[in-house]
Coordinates of N, CA and C in Angstrom, one line a residue:
X1 N -1.8 10.6 1.5 CA -0.7 10.8 2.3 C 0.8 10.6 1.6
X2 N 1.5 11.1 2.2 CA 3.1 11.1 1.3 C 3.6 9.6 0.8
X3 N 3.0 8.6 2.0 CA 3.6 7.4 2.0 C 3.4 6.7 0.6
X4 N 2.5 7.1 0.0 CA 2.3 6.5 -1.9 C 3.3 7.1 -2.4
X5 N 4.0 8.0 -2.2 CA 5.2 8.2 -3.0 C 6.0 7.1 -2.8
X6 N 6.4 6.4 -1.8 CA 7.4 5.6 -1.6 C 6.8 4.2 -2.2
X7 N 5.4 3.7 -2.0 CA 5.0 2.5 -2.3 C 4.4 2.3 -3.8
X8 N 4.1 3.4 -4.5 CA 3.9 3.2 -5.7 C 5.5 2.8 -6.6
X9 N 6.3 3.9 -6.7 CA 7.3 3.4 -7.3 C 8.1 2.2 -7.0
X10 N 8.5 1.8 -5.8 CA 8.8 0.6 -5.2 C 8.3 -0.5 -5.8
X11 N 7.4 -0.4 -5.7 CA 6.3 -1.4 -6.3 C 6.5 -1.9 -7.6
X12 N 7.4 -1.0 -8.6 CA 7.2 -1.2 -10.1 C 8.9 -1.7 -10.2
X13 N 9.6 -1.4 -9.0 CA 11.3 -1.6 -9.5 C 11.4 -3.1 -9.4
X14 N 12.2 -3.4 -10.2 CA 12.8 -4.8 -10.3 C 13.8 -5.1 -9.1
X15 N 13.8 -5.9 -8.4 CA 14.4 -6.4 -7.2 C 15.8 -6.2 -7.7
X16 N 16.8 -5.6 -7.0 CA 18.4 -5.7 -7.4 C 19.0 -6.7 -7.2
X17 N 18.6 -7.3 -6.0 CA 19.5 -8.3 -5.6 C 18.8 -9.6 -5.3
X18 N 19.2 -11.0 -5.7 CA 18.2 -12.3 -5.4 C 18.6 -12.5 -3.9
X19 N 17.3 -13.1 -3.4 CA 17.1 -13.4 -2.1 C 17.6 -14.7 -1.7
X20 N 18.4 -14.9 -1.1 CA 18.9 -16.4 -0.5 C 17.9 -17.1 0.1
X21 N 16.9 -16.6 0.8 CA 15.9 -17.7 1.3 C 14.6 -18.0 0.8
X22 N 14.5 -17.6 -0.5 CA 13.5 -18.1 -1.3 C 12.8 -19.3 -1.2
X23 N 13.8 -20.4 -1.1 CA 13.6 -21.8 -0.9 C 13.2 -22.0 0.6
X24 N 12.9 -21.2 1.5 CA 12.7 -21.5 2.7 C 11.5 -21.9 2.9
X25 N 11.2 -23.0 3.7 CA 9.8 -23.4 3.8 C 8.9 -23.0 5.2
X26 N 9.6 -21.8 6.1 CA 8.8 -21.8 7.2 C 7.8 -20.1 6.8
X27 N 7.0 -19.9 7.4 CA 6.1 -19.2 7.4 C 6.8 -18.0 8.0
X28 N 7.2 -16.8 7.8 CA 8.0 -15.7 8.2 C 6.7 -14.8 8.5
X29 N 6.9 -13.7 9.1 CA 6.1 -12.3 9.1 C 7.2 -11.6 8.8
X30 N 6.4 -10.9 7.6 CA 7.0 -10.1 6.8 C 6.2 -8.8 7.3
X31 N 6.8 -7.7 7.8 CA 6.2 -6.4 8.3 C 6.1 -5.7 7.1
X32 N 4.6 -5.0 7.2 CA 4.2 -4.1 6.3 C 4.7 -4.3 4.9
X33 N 4.4 -5.6 4.1 CA 4.9 -6.0 2.8 C 6.3 -5.6 2.4
X34 N 7.3 -5.9 3.0 CA 8.6 -5.6 2.5 C 9.1 -6.5 1.3
X35 N 9.8 -6.1 0.8 CA 10.5 -7.0 -0.8 C 11.3 -8.2 -0.2
X36 N 11.5 -9.3 -0.3 CA 12.3 -10.3 -0.2 C 12.4 -10.6 1.4
X37 N 13.1 -11.6 1.6 CA 13.0 -12.5 3.0 C 13.8 -11.9 3.8
X38 N 13.4 -12.1 5.1 CA 13.9 -11.6 6.4 C 15.2 -12.5 6.5
X39 N 16.6 -11.6 6.3 CA 17.7 -12.1 6.0 C 18.6 -11.4 7.3
X40 N 19.1 -12.1 8.3 CA 20.0 -11.4 9.3 C 21.3 -10.8 8.5
X41 N 21.5 -9.6 9.1 CA 22.6 -8.8 8.5 C 22.4 -8.1 7.5
X42 N 21.1 -8.1 6.7 CA 21.1 -7.4 5.7 C 19.5 -6.3 6.2
X43 N 19.6 -5.4 5.6 CA 18.3 -4.6 5.7 C 18.4 -3.9 4.3
X44 N 17.2 -3.3 4.3 CA 16.6 -2.5 2.9 C 16.3 -1.0 3.6
X45 N 16.6 -0.2 2.5 CA 16.5 1.4 2.5 C 15.9 2.2 1.1
X46 N 14.7 2.6 1.2 CA 14.4 3.0 0.3 C 14.4 4.7 0.5
X47 N 14.8 5.2 -0.6 CA 15.2 6.8 -0.2 C 14.5 7.6 -1.7
X48 N 13.8 8.5 -1.4 CA 13.2 9.4 -2.3 C 13.4 10.7 -2.4
X49 N 13.9 11.3 -3.2 CA 14.3 12.9 -3.3 C 13.2 13.6 -4.3
X50 N 12.0 14.2 -3.8 CA 11.2 14.7 -4.8 C 11.1 16.3 -4.3
X51 N 11.7 16.8 -5.6 CA 11.6 18.5 -4.5 C 12.7 18.9 -3.5
X52 N 12.0 19.5 -2.6 CA 12.9 19.5 -1.5 C 12.3 18.7 -0.5
X53 N 11.4 17.7 -0.7 CA 11.3 16.7 0.5 C 12.0 15.3 -0.1
X54 N 12.6 14.6 1.1 CA 13.5 13.5 1.2 C 12.7 12.7 2.3
X55 N 12.7 11.4 1.7 CA 12.0 10.6 2.6 C 12.9 9.0 2.7
X56 N 13.1 8.4 3.7 CA 14.0 7.3 4.2 C 13.3 6.6 4.7
X57 N 13.4 5.1 4.1 CA 12.6 4.1 4.9 C 13.5 3.1 5.2
X58 N 13.7 2.7 6.3 CA 14.6 1.3 6.7 C 13.7 0.5 7.2
X59 N 14.3 -0.7 6.7 CA 13.6 -2.2 7.2 C 14.6 -2.9 7.6
X60 N 14.5 -3.5 8.6 CA 15.6 -4.4 8.9 C 15.1 -5.5 10.1
X61 N 15.8 -6.5 9.7 CA 15.4 -7.3 10.9 C 15.9 -7.0 12.3
X62 N 15.4 -7.2 13.2 CA 15.2 -6.7 14.9 C 16.9 -7.0 15.0
X63 N 17.3 -8.3 14.9 CA 18.5 -9.1 15.3 C 19.7 -8.0 14.6
X64 N 19.7 -7.4 13.3 CA 20.7 -6.5 13.2 C 21.1 -5.1 14.2
X65 N 19.8 -4.9 14.5 CA 20.0 -3.7 15.5 C 19.8 -3.8 17.1
X66 N 19.1 -4.7 17.5 CA 19.4 -4.9 19.2 C 19.9 -6.2 19.3
X67 N 20.0 -7.1 18.5 CA 20.8 -8.5 18.7 C 20.2 -9.5 19.1
X68 N 18.7 -9.4 18.9 CA 17.7 -10.3 19.4 C 16.5 -9.9 18.5
X69 N 15.7 -11.0 18.7 CA 14.1 -10.9 18.0 C 12.9 -11.1 18.9
X70 N 13.3 -11.7 20.3 CA 12.3 -12.0 20.9 C 12.0 -10.8 21.7
X71 N 10.6 -10.9 22.5 CA 10.2 -9.9 23.1 C 11.1 -9.3 24.4
X72 N 11.5 -8.4 24.6 CA 12.4 -7.7 25.7 C 11.8 -8.4 26.9
X73 N 12.2 -9.2 27.8 CA 11.7 -9.5 29.3 C 12.5 -9.1 30.3
X74 N 14.1 -9.6 29.9 CA 15.2 -8.9 30.9 C 14.8 -7.5 31.1
X75 N 15.6 -6.9 32.1 CA 16.1 -5.1 32.2 C 17.2 -5.1 31.0
X76 N 17.8 -6.2 31.2 CA 19.1 -5.7 29.9 C 18.5 -5.5 28.5
X77 N 17.5 -6.5 28.2 CA 16.9 -6.6 26.9 C 16.0 -5.2 26.7
X78 N 15.2 -4.7 27.7 CA 14.5 -3.9 27.8 C 15.3 -2.4 27.6
X79 N 16.4 -2.3 27.9 CA 17.5 -1.2 28.0 C 17.9 -1.0 26.8
X80 N 18.2 -2.2 25.9 CA 19.0 -2.5 24.6 C 18.0 -1.7 23.5
X81 N 16.7 -2.3 23.7 CA 15.5 -2.1 23.0 C 15.5 -0.4 22.9
X82 N 15.5 0.4 24.3 CA 15.3 1.7 24.4 C 16.5 2.1 24.0
X83 N 17.3 1.6 24.2 CA 18.8 2.6 23.5 C 18.9 2.4 21.9
X84 N 18.2 1.5 21.2 CA 18.0 1.7 19.9 C 17.0 2.3 19.3
X85 N 15.8 2.0 20.0 CA 14.8 3.2 19.5 C 15.2 4.6 19.6
X86 N 16.0 5.0 20.7 CA 16.4 6.6 20.6 C 17.5 6.7 19.8
X87 N 18.4 5.7 19.3 CA 19.2 6.0 17.9 C 18.3 6.3 16.8
X88 N 17.3 5.1 16.5 CA 16.9 5.4 15.4 C 15.7 6.6 15.1
X89 N 15.6 7.4 16.4 CA 14.8 8.7 16.6 C 15.6 10.0 15.9
X90 N 16.9 9.7 15.7 CA 17.7 10.6 15.6 C 18.4 10.2 13.9
X91 N 17.4 10.6 12.9 CA 17.8 10.4 11.5 C 18.9 10.9 10.9
X92 N 19.3 12.0 11.2 CA 20.4 13.2 10.8 C 21.6 12.8 11.4
X93 N 21.8 11.7 12.5 CA 23.0 11.2 13.0 C 23.3 9.7 12.4
X94 N 22.3 9.3 11.4 CA 22.5 7.7 11.2 C 22.6 7.8 9.6
X95 N 22.1 9.0 9.1 CA 22.3 8.8 7.8 C 23.0 10.7 7.4
X96 N 24.6 10.4 6.7 CA 25.4 11.1 6.3 C 24.5 12.1 5.3
X97 N 24.0 13.2 5.8 CA 23.4 14.0 4.2 C 24.3 15.5 4.3
X98 N 24.4 15.8 3.4 CA 25.2 17.2 3.3 C 24.8 18.2 4.1
X99 N 25.6 18.9 4.6 CA 24.8 20.1 5.5 C 24.3 21.1 4.6
X100 N 25.0 21.6 3.7 CA 24.6 22.5 2.7 C 23.4 22.2 2.0
X101 N 22.6 21.0 2.2 CA 21.5 20.6 1.8 C 20.3 21.2 2.7
X102 N 20.7 21.5 3.7 CA 19.7 21.9 4.9 C 18.8 21.3 4.9
X103 N 18.8 19.8 5.4 CA 17.7 19.1 5.6 C 17.3 18.8 7.0
X104 N 15.9 19.2 7.2 CA 15.9 19.2 8.8 C 14.5 18.0 8.6
X105 N 13.9 17.3 9.8 CA 13.1 16.2 9.9 C 11.9 17.0 10.3
X106 N 11.1 16.6 9.5 CA 9.6 17.0 9.6 C 8.8 15.9 10.5
X107 N 8.7 14.6 10.1 CA 7.8 13.7 10.4 C 8.8 12.0 10.7
X108 N 8.4 11.0 11.6 CA 9.0 10.3 11.6 C 7.9 9.0 12.4
X109 N 8.1 7.8 11.9 CA 7.4 6.8 12.3 C 8.3 5.6 12.6
X110 N 8.2 4.5 13.7 CA 9.1 3.9 14.0 C 8.2 2.8 14.5
X111 N 8.1 1.5 14.1 CA 7.3 0.3 13.9 C 8.1 -0.9 14.2
X112 N 7.7 -1.8 15.4 CA 8.2 -2.6 15.7 C 7.5 -3.8 16.8
X113 N 7.5 -5.0 16.7 CA 6.9 -5.8 18.1 C 7.8 -5.4 19.1
X114 N 9.0 -5.2 18.7 CA 9.8 -4.9 20.0 C 9.4 -3.7 20.9
X115 N 8.8 -2.8 20.0 CA 8.6 -1.4 20.7 C 7.1 -1.4 21.2
X116 N 6.6 -2.4 21.3 CA 5.2 -2.7 21.9 C 4.1 -2.6 20.8
X117 N 4.5 -2.6 19.4 CA 3.5 -2.4 18.5 C 2.9 -3.8 18.3
X118 N 1.4 -4.1 17.6 CA 0.9 -5.2 17.8 C 1.9 -6.3 16.7
X119 N 2.3 -7.5 17.1 CA 2.8 -8.1 16.0 C 1.9 -8.9 15.4
X120 N 2.3 -9.0 13.8 CA 1.3 -9.7 12.6 C 1.3 -11.2 12.8
X121 N 2.0 -12.0 13.5 CA 1.9 -13.1 13.3 C 0.7 -13.3 14.8
X122 N 0.1 -14.6 14.6 CA -0.9 -14.7 15.4 C -0.5 -15.4 17.0
X123 N -1.4 -14.8 17.6 CA -0.6 -15.2 19.4 C -1.7 -16.1 19.8
X124 N -1.5 -17.4 19.9 CA -1.9 -18.4 20.5 C -1.4 -19.2 21.7
X125 N -0.5 -18.4 22.4 CA 0.2 -19.1 23.3 C 1.0 -19.9 23.3
X126 N 1.5 -20.5 22.2 CA 2.1 -21.6 22.0 C 4.0 -21.1 22.1
X127 N 4.5 -21.4 23.3 CA 5.9 -21.0 23.5 C 6.8 -21.2 22.5
X128 N 6.9 -22.4 22.0 CA 7.6 -23.1 20.8 C 7.7 -21.9 19.4
X129 N 6.3 -21.5 19.1 CA 6.1 -20.8 17.9 C 6.7 -19.7 18.1
X130 N 6.4 -19.1 19.3 CA 6.9 -17.6 19.5 C 8.4 -17.7 19.7
X131 N 9.2 -18.9 20.2 CA 10.8 -18.7 20.0 C 11.3 -18.6 18.8
X132 N 10.1 -18.9 17.7 CA 11.1 -18.4 16.6 C 10.4 -17.7 15.7
X133 N 9.8 -16.4 16.3 CA 9.3 -15.3 15.4 C 10.4 -14.7 15.0
X134 N 10.2 -14.0 13.7 CA 11.1 -12.9 13.0 C 10.7 -11.4 13.5
X135 N 11.4 -10.8 14.2 CA 10.8 -9.3 14.0 C 11.4 -8.5 13.4
X136 N 10.9 -7.7 12.9 CA 11.5 -6.5 11.9 C 11.6 -5.4 12.7
X137 N 12.2 -4.3 12.3 CA 12.1 -2.9 12.8 C 12.0 -2.3 11.6
X138 N 11.1 -1.1 11.4 CA 10.8 -0.2 10.7 C 10.9 1.1 10.8
X139 N 11.7 1.9 10.0 CA 11.8 3.4 10.3 C 11.4 4.3 9.1
X140 N 10.7 5.3 9.3 CA 10.1 6.0 8.2 C 10.1 7.3 8.6
X141 N 11.1 8.1 7.9 CA 11.6 9.8 7.8 C 11.0 10.4 6.8
X142 N 10.7 11.9 7.4 CA 10.1 12.5 6.2 C 11.2 13.7 6.6
X143 N 11.9 14.1 5.6 CA 12.6 15.5 5.8 C 12.4 16.4 4.6
X144 N 12.5 17.6 5.1 CA 12.4 18.7 4.4 C 14.0 19.1 4.0
X145 N 14.4 19.5 2.4 CA 15.9 20.0 2.8 C 15.5 21.6 1.9
X146 N 16.4 22.6 2.5 CA 16.0 24.0 2.0 C 16.7 24.2 0.8
X147 N 17.8 23.3 0.8 CA 18.5 23.4 -0.6 C 18.8 21.8 -1.3
X148 N 18.0 21.3 -1.7 CA 18.0 19.9 -2.1 C 18.9 19.9 -3.4
X149 N 19.4 20.7 -4.1 CA 20.3 20.8 -5.1 C 21.8 20.2 -4.5
X150 N 21.8 20.3 -3.4 CA 23.1 20.2 -2.3 C 23.3 18.8 -2.5
X151 N 22.1 18.1 -2.2 CA 21.8 16.8 -1.9 C 22.2 15.9 -2.8
X152 N 23.4 15.4 -3.1 CA 24.0 14.7 -4.0 C 24.0 13.3 -3.6
X153 N 24.1 12.7 -2.3 CA 24.5 11.4 -1.7 C 24.1 11.4 -0.8
X154 N 23.7 10.0 -0.3 CA 23.5 9.6 1.2 C 24.6 8.6 1.8
X155 N 25.0 9.2 2.8 CA 26.3 8.3 3.3 C 25.6 7.1 4.6
X156 N 25.7 6.0 4.3 CA 25.2 5.2 5.2 C 26.3 4.7 6.3
X157 N 27.5 5.0 6.2 CA 28.6 4.7 7.1 C 28.1 5.1 8.7
X158 N 27.4 6.0 8.9 CA 27.1 6.2 10.5 C 26.1 5.3 10.6
X159 N 25.2 4.9 10.0 CA 24.3 3.5 10.1 C 25.1 2.2 10.7
X160 N 25.9 1.9 9.6 CA 26.7 0.6 9.8 C 27.4 0.8 11.0
X161 N 28.2 1.7 11.4 CA 28.7 2.1 12.6 C 27.8 1.8 13.6
X162 N 26.5 2.6 13.9 CA 25.8 2.5 14.9 C 25.3 1.0 14.9
X163 N 25.0 0.0 14.0 CA 24.6 -1.1 13.9 C 25.7 -2.1 13.5
X164 N 26.5 -2.6 14.1 CA 27.7 -3.3 13.5 C 26.9 -4.6 12.5
X165 N 26.2 -5.1 13.5 CA 25.2 -6.3 12.7 C 25.1 -6.4 11.6
X166 N 24.5 -5.1 11.1 CA 24.3 -4.8 9.8 C 25.4 -5.0 8.4
X167 N 25.4 -6.2 8.1 CA 26.6 -6.3 6.8 C 26.3 -5.5 5.7
X168 N 25.0 -5.4 5.0 CA 24.9 -4.6 4.2 C 23.2 -4.1 4.0
X169 N 23.4 -3.2 3.2 CA 21.9 -2.4 3.3 C 21.5 -2.4 1.5
X170 N 20.7 -3.1 1.3 CA 20.1 -3.2 0.0 C 18.9 -1.4 -0.2
X171 N 19.7 -0.8 -1.2 CA 19.0 0.4 -1.5 C 18.3 0.6 -3.1
X172 N 17.1 1.4 -2.8 CA 16.3 1.7 -3.9 C 16.5 3.2 -4.0
X173 N 16.7 3.7 -4.7 CA 16.9 5.5 -4.8 C 15.9 6.0 -5.9
X174 N 15.0 7.0 -5.5 CA 14.4 7.7 -6.3 C 14.8 9.1 -6.6
X175 N 15.3 9.7 -7.4 CA 16.1 11.0 -7.4 C 15.8 11.6 -8.2
X176 N 16.3 13.1 -9.0 CA 16.3 13.6 -9.8 C 17.0 13.0 -11.3
X177 N 17.8 12.2 -10.9 CA 18.5 11.4 -11.8 C 17.7 10.1 -12.5
X178 N 16.3 9.9 -11.8 CA 16.0 8.3 -12.1 C 16.1 7.6 -10.6
X179 N 16.0 6.5 -11.2 CA 15.8 5.5 -10.1 C 16.9 4.2 -10.3
X180 N 17.4 3.9 -9.1 CA 18.2 2.8 -9.1 C 18.4 1.9 -7.9
X181 N 18.7 0.5 -8.0 CA 19.2 -0.1 -6.8 C 20.1 -0.6 -6.6
X182 N 21.0 -0.6 -5.4 CA 22.4 -1.0 -5.4 C 22.5 -1.6 -4.1
X183 N 23.5 -2.2 -3.4 CA 24.0 -3.2 -2.4 C 24.8 -2.1 -1.8
X184 N 24.9 -1.9 -0.4 CA 25.8 -1.0 0.2 C 26.2 -1.5 1.5
X185 N 27.7 -1.6 1.8 CA 28.5 -2.5 2.8 C 29.4 -1.4 3.5
X186 N 29.6 -1.8 4.9 CA 30.5 -0.7 5.5 C 31.7 -0.2 4.6
X187 N 32.1 -0.8 3.9 CA 33.6 -0.4 2.9 C 33.0 0.4 1.7
X188 N 31.6 0.2 1.5 CA 31.4 0.8 0.2 C 29.7 1.5 0.4
X189 N 29.8 2.3 1.6 CA 28.6 2.9 2.4 C 27.9 4.2 1.5
X190 N 28.4 4.6 0.6 CA 27.8 6.1 0.1 C 27.1 5.9 -1.3
X191 N 25.8 6.4 -1.3 CA 24.9 6.2 -2.5 C 24.9 7.6 -3.1
X192 N 24.6 7.6 -4.4 CA 24.6 8.7 -5.4 C 23.1 9.0 -5.8
X193 N 22.4 10.0 -5.8 CA 21.2 10.4 -6.3 C 21.5 10.2 -7.6

């Protein structure tokens, strides 16, 4: 499966940013083996451009996207989760890609306990324990670009605008010019391959 394309190179990359919660003595749920600690306001993006294939993998605490991490029980919470899921289902509006590159979405996978996916924490019915659960949202997109030579950058400004609680995104890029890691913010939202 193409997911290996993302998993292997990123396992070899050094971390670009030191993580503030390394001394945290809580036992957190880190969805699908993500790098670093669960930190509100901070998301991670892996971007791989290989030939005409562009893969984007976003991993974010749910707090950044929906404003909470508990299971949606009220109608308002359920509506918020549904609205965020609908936004995440449209990667071409969340990530600014050059129109000349002709990128079209092939596949996507969205994962989160908030979307009804099984939580990775154990469910023993202890309400206190669940009130402290950290939920992440993962989004994996595979796109095909008819003219990948025109894809020189990815603009994350639409992502920051859609989810204003996201203060920075740590990006790992692999493209025709090699690999690099960098930090983006709403004021510095463009990354180049």
